[in-house]
Structure formats: structure tokens, C-alpha cells
mmCIF file of C-alpha atoms and ligand atoms in Angstrom:
data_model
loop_
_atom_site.group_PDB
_atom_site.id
_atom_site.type_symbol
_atom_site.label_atom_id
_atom_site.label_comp_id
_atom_site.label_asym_id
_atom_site.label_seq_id
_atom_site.Cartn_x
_atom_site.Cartn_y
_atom_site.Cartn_z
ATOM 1 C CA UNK B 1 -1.894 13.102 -6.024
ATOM 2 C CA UNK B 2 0.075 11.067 -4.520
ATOM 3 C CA UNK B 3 3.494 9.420 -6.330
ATOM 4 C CA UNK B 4 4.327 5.795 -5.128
ATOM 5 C CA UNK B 5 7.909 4.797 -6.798
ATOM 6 C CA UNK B 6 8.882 1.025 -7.040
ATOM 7 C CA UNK B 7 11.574 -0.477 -5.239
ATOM 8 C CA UNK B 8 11.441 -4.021 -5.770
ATOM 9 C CA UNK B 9 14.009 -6.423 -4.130
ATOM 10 C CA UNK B 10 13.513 -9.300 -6.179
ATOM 11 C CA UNK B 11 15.500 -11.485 -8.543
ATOM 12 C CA UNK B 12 12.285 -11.971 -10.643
ATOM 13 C CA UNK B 13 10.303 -8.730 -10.783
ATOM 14 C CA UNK B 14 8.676 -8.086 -14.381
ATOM 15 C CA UNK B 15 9.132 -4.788 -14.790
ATOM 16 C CA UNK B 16 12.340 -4.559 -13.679
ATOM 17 C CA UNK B 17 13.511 -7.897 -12.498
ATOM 18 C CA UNK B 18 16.779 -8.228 -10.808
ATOM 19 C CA UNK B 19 17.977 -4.710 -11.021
ATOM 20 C CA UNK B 20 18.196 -3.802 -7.174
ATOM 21 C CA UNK B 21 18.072 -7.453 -5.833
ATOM 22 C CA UNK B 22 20.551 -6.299 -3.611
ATOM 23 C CA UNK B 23 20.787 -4.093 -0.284
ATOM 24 C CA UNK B 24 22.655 -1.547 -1.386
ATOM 25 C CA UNK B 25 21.385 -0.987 -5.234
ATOM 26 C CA UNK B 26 17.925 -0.949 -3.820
ATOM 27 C CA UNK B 27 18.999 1.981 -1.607
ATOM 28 C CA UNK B 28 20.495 3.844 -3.822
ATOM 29 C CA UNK B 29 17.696 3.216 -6.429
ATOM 30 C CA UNK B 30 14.951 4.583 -3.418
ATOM 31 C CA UNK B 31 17.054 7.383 -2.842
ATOM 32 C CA UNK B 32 17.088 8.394 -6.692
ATOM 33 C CA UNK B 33 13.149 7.681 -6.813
ATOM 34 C CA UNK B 34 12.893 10.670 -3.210
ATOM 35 C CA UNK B 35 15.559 12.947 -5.599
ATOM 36 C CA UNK B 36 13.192 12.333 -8.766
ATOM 37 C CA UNK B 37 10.079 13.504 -6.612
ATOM 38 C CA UNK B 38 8.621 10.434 -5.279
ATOM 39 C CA UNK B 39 5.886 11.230 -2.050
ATOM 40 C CA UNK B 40 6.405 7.243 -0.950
ATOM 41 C CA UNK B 41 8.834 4.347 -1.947
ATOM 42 C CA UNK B 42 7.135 1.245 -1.964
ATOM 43 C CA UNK B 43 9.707 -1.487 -1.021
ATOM 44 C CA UNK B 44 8.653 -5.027 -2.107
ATOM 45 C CA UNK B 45 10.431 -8.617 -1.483
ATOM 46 C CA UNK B 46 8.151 -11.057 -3.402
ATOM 47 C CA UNK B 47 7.555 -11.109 -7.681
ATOM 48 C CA UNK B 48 4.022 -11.264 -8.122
ATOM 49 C CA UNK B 49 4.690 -11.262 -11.720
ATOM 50 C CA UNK B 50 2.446 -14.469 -12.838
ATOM 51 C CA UNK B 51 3.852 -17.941 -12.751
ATOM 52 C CA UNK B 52 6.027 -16.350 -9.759
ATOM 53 C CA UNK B 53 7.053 -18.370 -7.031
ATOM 54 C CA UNK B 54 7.012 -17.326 -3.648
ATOM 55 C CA UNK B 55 10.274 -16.316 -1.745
ATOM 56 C CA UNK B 56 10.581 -18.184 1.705
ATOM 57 C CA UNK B 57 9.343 -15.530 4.624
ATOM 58 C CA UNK B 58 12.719 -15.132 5.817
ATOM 59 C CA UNK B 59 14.719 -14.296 2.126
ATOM 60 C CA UNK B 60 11.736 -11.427 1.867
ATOM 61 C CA UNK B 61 12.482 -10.432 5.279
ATOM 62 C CA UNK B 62 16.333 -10.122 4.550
ATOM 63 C CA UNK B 63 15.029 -8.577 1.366
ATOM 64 C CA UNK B 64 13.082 -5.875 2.293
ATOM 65 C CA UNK B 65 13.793 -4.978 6.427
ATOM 66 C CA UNK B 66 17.580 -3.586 5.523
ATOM 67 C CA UNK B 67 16.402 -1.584 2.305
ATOM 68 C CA UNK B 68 13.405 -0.119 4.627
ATOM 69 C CA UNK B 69 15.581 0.492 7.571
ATOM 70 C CA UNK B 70 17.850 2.634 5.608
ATOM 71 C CA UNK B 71 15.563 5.020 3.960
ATOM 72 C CA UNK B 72 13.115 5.486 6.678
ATOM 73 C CA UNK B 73 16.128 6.279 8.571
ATOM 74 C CA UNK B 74 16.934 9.224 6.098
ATOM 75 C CA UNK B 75 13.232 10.436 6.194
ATOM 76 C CA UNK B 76 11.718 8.711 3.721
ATOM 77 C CA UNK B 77 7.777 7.857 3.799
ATOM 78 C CA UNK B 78 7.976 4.040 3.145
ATOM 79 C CA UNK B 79 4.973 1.619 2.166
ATOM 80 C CA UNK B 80 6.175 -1.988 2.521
ATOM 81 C CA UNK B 81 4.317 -4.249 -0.965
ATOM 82 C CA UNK B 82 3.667 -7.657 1.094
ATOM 83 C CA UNK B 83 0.894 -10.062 1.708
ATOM 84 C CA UNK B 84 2.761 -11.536 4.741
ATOM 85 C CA UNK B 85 1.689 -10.437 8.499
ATOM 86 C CA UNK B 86 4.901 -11.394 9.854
ATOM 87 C CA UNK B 87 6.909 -9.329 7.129
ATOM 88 C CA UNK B 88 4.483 -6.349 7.610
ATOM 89 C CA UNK B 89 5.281 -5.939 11.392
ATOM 90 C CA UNK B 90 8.815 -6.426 10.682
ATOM 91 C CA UNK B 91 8.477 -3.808 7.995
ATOM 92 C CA UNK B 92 6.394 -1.399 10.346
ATOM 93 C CA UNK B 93 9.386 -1.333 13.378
ATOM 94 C CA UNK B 94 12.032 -0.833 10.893
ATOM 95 C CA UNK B 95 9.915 2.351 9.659
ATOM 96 C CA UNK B 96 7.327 1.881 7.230
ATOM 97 C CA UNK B 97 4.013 3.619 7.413
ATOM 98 C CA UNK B 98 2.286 1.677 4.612
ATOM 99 C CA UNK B 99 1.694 -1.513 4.194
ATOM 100 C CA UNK B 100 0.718 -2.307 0.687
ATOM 101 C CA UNK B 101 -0.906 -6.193 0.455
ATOM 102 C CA UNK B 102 -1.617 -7.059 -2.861
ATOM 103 C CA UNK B 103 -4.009 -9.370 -1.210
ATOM 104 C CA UNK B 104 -6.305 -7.008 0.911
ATOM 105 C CA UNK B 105 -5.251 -9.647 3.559
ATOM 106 C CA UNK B 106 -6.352 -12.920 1.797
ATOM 107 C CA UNK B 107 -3.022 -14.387 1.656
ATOM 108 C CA UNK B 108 -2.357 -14.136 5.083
ATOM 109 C CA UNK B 109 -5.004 -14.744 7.613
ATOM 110 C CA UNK B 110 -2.885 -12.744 10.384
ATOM 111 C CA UNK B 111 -2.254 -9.548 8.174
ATOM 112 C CA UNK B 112 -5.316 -7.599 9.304
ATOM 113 C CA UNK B 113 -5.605 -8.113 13.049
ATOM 114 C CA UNK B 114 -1.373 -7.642 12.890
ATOM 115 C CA UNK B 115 -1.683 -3.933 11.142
ATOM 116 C CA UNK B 116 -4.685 -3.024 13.082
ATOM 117 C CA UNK B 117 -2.573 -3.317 15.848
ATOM 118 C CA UNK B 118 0.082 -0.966 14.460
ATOM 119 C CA UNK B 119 -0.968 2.874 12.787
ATOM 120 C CA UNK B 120 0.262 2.271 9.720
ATOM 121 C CA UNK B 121 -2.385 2.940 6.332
ATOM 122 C CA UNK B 122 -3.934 -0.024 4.762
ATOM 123 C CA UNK B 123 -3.853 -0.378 0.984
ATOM 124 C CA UNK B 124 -6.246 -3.220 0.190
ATOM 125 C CA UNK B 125 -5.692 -4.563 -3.760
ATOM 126 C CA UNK B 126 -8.338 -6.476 -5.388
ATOM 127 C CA UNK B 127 -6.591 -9.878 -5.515
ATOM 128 C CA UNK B 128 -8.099 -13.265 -6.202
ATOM 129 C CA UNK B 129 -5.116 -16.031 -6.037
ATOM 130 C CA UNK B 130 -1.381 -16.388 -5.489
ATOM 131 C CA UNK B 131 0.381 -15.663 -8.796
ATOM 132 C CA UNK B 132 0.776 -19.114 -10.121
ATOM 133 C CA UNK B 133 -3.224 -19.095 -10.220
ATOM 134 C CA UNK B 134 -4.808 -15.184 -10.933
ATOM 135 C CA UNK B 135 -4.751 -16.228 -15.048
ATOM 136 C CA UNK B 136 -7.193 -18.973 -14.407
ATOM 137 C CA UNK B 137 -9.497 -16.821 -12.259
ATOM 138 C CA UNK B 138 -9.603 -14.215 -14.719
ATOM 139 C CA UNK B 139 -13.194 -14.258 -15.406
ATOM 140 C CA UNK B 140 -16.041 -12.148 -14.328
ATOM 141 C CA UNK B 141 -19.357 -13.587 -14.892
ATOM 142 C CA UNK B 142 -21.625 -11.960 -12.959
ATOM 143 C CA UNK B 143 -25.197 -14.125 -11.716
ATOM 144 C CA UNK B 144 -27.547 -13.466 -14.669
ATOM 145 C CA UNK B 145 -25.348 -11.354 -16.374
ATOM 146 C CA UNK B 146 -22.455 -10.688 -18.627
ATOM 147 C CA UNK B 147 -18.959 -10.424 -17.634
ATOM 148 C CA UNK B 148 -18.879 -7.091 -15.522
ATOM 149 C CA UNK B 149 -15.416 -6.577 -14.106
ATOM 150 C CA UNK B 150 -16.554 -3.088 -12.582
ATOM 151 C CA UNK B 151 -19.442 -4.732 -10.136
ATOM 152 C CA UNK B 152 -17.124 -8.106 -9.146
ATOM 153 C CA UNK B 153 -14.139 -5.572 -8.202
ATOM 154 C CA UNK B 154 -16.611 -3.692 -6.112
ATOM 155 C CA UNK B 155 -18.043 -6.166 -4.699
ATOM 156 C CA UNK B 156 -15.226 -8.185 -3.402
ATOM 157 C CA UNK B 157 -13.233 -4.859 -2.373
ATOM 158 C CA UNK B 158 -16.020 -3.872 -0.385
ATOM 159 C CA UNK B 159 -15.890 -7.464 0.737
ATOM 160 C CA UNK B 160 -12.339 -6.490 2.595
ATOM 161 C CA UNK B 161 -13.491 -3.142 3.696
ATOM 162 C CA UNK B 162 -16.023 -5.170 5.532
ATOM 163 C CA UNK B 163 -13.434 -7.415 7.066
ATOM 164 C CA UNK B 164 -10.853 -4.605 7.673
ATOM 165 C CA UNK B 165 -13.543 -3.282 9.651
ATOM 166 C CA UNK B 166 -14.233 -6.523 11.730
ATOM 167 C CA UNK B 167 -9.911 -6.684 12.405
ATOM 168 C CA UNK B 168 -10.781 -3.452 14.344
ATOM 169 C CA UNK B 169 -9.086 -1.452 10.833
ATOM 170 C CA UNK B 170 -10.730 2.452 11.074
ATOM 171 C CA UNK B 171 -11.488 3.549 7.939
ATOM 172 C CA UNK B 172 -9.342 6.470 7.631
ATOM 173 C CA UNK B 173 -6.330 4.476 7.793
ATOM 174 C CA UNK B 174 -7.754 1.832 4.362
ATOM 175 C CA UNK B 175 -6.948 3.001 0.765
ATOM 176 C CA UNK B 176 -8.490 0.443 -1.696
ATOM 177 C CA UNK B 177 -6.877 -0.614 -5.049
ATOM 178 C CA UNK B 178 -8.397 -2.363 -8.142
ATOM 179 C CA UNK B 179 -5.645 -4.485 -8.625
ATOM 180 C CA UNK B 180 -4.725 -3.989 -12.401
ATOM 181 C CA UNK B 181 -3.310 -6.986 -13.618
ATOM 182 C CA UNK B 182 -3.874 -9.521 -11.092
ATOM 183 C CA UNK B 183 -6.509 -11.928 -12.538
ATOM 184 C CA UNK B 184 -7.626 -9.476 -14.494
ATOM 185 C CA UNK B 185 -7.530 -10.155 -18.786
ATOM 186 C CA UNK B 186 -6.314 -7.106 -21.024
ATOM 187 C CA UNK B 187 -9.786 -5.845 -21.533
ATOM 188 C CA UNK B 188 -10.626 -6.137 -18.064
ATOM 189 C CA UNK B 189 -7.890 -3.770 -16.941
ATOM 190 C CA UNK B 190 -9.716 -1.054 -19.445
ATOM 191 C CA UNK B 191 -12.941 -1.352 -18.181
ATOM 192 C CA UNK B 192 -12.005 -1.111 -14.504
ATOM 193 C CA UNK B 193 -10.005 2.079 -15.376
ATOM 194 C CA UNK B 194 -12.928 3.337 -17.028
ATOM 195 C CA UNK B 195 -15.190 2.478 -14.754
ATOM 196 C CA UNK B 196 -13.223 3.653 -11.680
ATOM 197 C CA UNK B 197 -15.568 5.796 -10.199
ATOM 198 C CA UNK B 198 -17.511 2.929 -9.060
ATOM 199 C CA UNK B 199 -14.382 1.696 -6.814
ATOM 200 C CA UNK B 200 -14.689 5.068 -5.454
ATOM 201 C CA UNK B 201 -17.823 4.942 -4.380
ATOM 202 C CA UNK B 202 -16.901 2.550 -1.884
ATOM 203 C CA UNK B 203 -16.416 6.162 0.109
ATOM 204 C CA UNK B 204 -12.172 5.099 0.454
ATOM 205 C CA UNK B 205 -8.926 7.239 -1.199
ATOM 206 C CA UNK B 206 -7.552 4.517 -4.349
ATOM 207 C CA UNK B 207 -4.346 3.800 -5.593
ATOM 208 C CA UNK B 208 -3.944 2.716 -8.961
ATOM 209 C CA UNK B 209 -0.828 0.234 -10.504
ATOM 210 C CA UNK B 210 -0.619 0.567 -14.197
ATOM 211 C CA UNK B 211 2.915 1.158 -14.575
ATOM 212 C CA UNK B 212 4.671 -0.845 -17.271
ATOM 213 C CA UNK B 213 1.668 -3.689 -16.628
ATOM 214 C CA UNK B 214 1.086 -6.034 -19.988
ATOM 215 C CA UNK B 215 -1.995 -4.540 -20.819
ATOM 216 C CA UNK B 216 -0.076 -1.347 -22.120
ATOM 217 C CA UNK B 217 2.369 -3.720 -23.806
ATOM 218 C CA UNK B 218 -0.641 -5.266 -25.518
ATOM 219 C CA UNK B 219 -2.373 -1.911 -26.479
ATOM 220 C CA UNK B 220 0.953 -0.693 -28.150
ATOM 221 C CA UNK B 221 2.143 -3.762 -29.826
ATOM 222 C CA UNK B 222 3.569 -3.346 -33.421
ATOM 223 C CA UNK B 223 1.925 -4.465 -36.236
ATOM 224 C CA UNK B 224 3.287 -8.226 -35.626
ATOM 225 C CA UNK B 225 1.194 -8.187 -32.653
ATOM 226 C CA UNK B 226 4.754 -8.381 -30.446
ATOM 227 C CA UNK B 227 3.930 -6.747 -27.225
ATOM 228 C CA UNK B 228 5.861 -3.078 -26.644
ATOM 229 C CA UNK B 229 8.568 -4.124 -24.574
ATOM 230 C CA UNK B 230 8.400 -2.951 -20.540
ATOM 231 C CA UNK B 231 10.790 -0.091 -20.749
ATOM 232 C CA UNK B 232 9.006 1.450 -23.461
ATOM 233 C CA UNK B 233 5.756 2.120 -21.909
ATOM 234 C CA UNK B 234 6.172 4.283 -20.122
ATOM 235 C CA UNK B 235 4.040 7.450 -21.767
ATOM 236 C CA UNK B 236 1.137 5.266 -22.180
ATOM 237 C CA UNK B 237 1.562 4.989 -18.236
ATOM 238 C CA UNK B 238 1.637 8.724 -17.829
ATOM 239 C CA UNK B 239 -1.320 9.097 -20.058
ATOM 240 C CA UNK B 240 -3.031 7.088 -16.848
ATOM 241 C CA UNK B 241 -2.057 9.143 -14.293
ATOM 242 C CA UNK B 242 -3.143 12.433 -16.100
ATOM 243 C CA UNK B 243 -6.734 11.089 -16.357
ATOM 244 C CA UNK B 244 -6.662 9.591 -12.776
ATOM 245 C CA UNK B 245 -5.389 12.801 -11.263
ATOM 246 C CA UNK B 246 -8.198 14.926 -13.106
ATOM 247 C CA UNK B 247 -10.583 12.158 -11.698
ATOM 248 C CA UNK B 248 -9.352 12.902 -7.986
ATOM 249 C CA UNK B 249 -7.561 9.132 -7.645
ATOM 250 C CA UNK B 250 -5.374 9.451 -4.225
ATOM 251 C CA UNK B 251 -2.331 7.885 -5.730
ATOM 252 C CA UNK B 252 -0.004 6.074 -8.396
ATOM 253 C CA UNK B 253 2.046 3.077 -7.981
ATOM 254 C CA UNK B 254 5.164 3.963 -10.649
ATOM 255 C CA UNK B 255 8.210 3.353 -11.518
ATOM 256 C CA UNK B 256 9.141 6.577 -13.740
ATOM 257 C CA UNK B 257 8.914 8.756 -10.561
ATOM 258 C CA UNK B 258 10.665 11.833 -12.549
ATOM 259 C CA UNK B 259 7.785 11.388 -15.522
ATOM 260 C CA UNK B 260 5.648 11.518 -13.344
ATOM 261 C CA UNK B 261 6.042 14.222 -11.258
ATOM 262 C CA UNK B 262 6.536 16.010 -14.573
ATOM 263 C CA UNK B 263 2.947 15.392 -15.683
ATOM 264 C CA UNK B 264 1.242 16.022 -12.577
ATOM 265 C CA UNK B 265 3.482 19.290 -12.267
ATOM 266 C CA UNK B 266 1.854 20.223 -15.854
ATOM 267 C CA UNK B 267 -1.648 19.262 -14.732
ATOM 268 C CA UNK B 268 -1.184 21.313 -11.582
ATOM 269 C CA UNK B 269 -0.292 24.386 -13.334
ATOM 270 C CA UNK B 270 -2.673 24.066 -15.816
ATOM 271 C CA UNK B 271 -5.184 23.798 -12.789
ATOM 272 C CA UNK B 272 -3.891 27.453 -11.720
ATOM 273 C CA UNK B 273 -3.723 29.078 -15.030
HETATM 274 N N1 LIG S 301 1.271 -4.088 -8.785
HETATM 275 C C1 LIG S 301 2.383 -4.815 -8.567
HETATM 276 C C2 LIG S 301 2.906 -4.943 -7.266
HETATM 277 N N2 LIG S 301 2.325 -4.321 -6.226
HETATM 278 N N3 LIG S 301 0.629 -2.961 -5.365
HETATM 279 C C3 LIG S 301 -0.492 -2.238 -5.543
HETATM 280 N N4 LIG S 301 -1.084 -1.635 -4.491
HETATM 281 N N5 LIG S 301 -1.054 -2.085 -6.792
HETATM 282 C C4 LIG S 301 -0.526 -2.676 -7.889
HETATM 283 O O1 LIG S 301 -1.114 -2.529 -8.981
HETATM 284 C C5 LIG S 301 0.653 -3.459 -7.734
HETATM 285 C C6 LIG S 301 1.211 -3.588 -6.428
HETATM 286 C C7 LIG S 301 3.064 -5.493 -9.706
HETATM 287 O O2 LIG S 301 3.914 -4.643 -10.380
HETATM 288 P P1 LIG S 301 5.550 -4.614 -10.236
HETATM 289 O O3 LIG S 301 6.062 -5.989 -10.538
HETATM 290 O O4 LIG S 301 5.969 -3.588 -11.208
HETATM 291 O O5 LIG S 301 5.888 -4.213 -8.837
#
């Protein structure tokens, strides 16, 4: 399984807002991630935390090319998180492989055509609106039916297969995410993960974003109902990846890289005997 560690260059970030804002602390933070055991650091300019507000193209560009530059330089395997076209190409000649749109290329009309025309890997999240809107579009009421989370997020992800095809995408370079989170209520984010073998019948590798996400906040609160703050979920997180790695998921978007690696290094041996 693959193990994606967070870099986010952002003021604003939820999980670990403001901490490597700048060039150099985001370096040094992606270096620690590689040293920790991370396969991919997935740089990122823009909070999608909700109620965020979007950075102007050319602060996330100033964010994220430098940070990118650096590490790919050193031999690092970089995904760029952006729902921009114009930030993903600039992303793509500094050196990243990966571009990771949290919008499976509805934000940006451009973004599809622009890394079809590059060989970098796809990752397509299930994404309905721009931050300041995903809590409102949080429902999943399905024609004649109850709400059924599973069958809308398969539906509209293979909705964006369908148009990473048309943008000339091959399939072999598309990894589809359920988007955890992103207008998605507390319960929803449960049934998805439990009903994750449906994504994956789509027929593409997933990537899965639980790490530190409210819904684990929720699950653990104390008995005052106050959420578990974000730097103390972290085992609940690794409980995730355990059960996605025995269920064959591709890979996990964290930001405990060492943690991690330290669970799937248990599961592995436990594999072998
Ligand atoms: N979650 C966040 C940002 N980018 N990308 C993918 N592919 N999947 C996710 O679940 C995802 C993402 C938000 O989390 P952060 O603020 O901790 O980066």
C-alpha cells in the first residue's frame, strides 16, 4: 500500500493549519515525512477545510512550485493536491508525478485536457462544491430511495472516469477517491468506508483520506460530546488503514507517515508469518 504524507502550504489547513506555511518549513517537514517512510508527499497550496476561502492562483503557485521543486529535486515522488489546471502544469515541470484534484476536475474546466497532456497519474476525489458550499450538499437521496451514499459516490465517480476518458485520460494513469469529508455528513463517511468495495468496482486503484478528518473527532468525543481534538486521532486513523490495506485499497492520504508505516510494516509481517 501505498503511504501519501501531507505537506500542506497553507495558513488555514485544519489539520495542521499554518505549521509549514512557509518555503522552507514545508521542506524540511517533506523531507521528515521521506525519512519517516512516506512512498509520496502530497504538496497542497489551497485549505479545503470548509468555510475555506480560496487562495488567489498565483499565492498557491508561490505556495506550492518552490516546496515541489526542492524535493523532487532530491528524489522525492511528489503528488501536487490542486483543483487548478494552471497550478497542476506548473506543478508537473517543477517535478510532480501526481496530481491530486480534490475535484476530479470539476473545479477547473481545463484540468483534464491540461494533465492528459502531461504523464502524470490522475487521482479523481468525489467532490461536489467549493468548500464554502460541500455542507449544504451533503445529502444523498437517491430517486425512489433512501439516502445511499455508496451508489451516489459511484455514480458520480464513474461520472469522471467517463469524462477523464473523453480528455483523452488512459485509464492506467486514474486512481479514484471517495472523498471523505467533502460533502459528506459523519455517518456518510462510515458507510462509504464500509461500503468501499463498491468504489472499487469501478475497475480503478483508490486512495483513501481519513487522516485526522472530523468524523474521527466525532466518533471519539468525550462524554460532553466535545469532539477529540485533531492531534489526537491519530490511532483511530491507523485503525483505517489496517482494514483498507487487508481490503487491497492502493493508498493512504496521512499525515502520521511514521504510524503508518509502522502498521502496515505489522500487517506485512503478519502476512508472511
Ligand atoms: N483530503 C484533504 C485534502 N486533499 N486529497 C485526496 N485525494 N483525498 C482526501 O481525502 C483529501 C485530499 C483534506 O485534508 P487536509 O486538510 O488534512 O489536507
Amino acid at each position: 500500500m501505498i503511504v501519501m504524507g501531507v505537506v500542506n502550504v497553507t495558513p488555514d489547513s485544519f489539520s495542521d493549519g499554518g505549521r509549514y506555511a512557509d518555503t522552507a518549513a514545508a521542506v524540511a517537514h517533506g523531507r521528515r515525512l521521506l525519512a519517516d517512510g512516506a512512498d509520496v508527499l502530497d504538496i497542497g497550496g489551497e485549505s479545503t477545510r470548509p468555510g475555506a476561502t480560496r487562495p488567489l492562483v498565483s499565492e498557491e503557485l508561490d505556495r506550492v512550485v518552490p516546496v515541489i521543486e526542492a524535493l523532487a529535486a532530491e528524489g522525492a515522488i511528489v503528488s501536487v493536491d490542486t483543483m487548478r489546471a494552471e497550478v497542476a502544469a506548473a506543478a508537473v515541470a517543477a517535478g510532480a508525478t501526481i496530481v491530486n484534484d480534490v475535484s476530479g476536475g470539476l473545479a477547473d474546466p481545463a484540468m483534464l485536457t491540461t494533465v492528459a497532456a502531461t504523464e502524470a497519474t490522475y487521482v479523481a476525489m468525489h467532490w461536489r462544491a467549493h468548500s464554502d458550499r460541500m455542507t449544504d450538499l451533503a445529502t444523498y437521496d437517491e430517486p425512489g430511495g433512501p439516502d445511499d451514499v455508496v451508489h451516489a459516490v459511484v455514480r458520480e465517480l464513474g461520472d469522471r472516469v467517463a469524462a477523464t476518458r473523453a480528455a483523452g485520460l488512459p485509464d492506467h494513469r486514474v486512481v479514484l477517491d471517495p472523498g471523505l469529508g467533502f460533502a459528506k455528513r459523519g455517518d456518510h463517511n462510515w458507510q462509504l468506508l464500509a461500503g468501499l468495495d463498491a468504489v472499487a468496482g469501478l475497475g480503478f486503484p483508490l486512495l483513501v483520506g481519513a487522516s485526522r478528518k472530523s468524523f474521527l473527532g466525532a466518533l471519539l468525543a468525550g462524554p460532553d460530546g466535545v469532539p477529540r481534538p485533531v492531534a489526537e486521532r491519530e490511532t483511530a486513523g491507523h485503525a483505517i488503514t489496517l482494514v483498507l490495506a487487508q481490503r487491497g485499497v492502493w493508498g493512504v492520504r496521512v499525515h502520521d507517515v511514521r504510524g503508518t508505516r509502522d502498521v502496515l510494516t505489522v500487517w506485512e509481517q503478519l502476512r508472511e508469518g
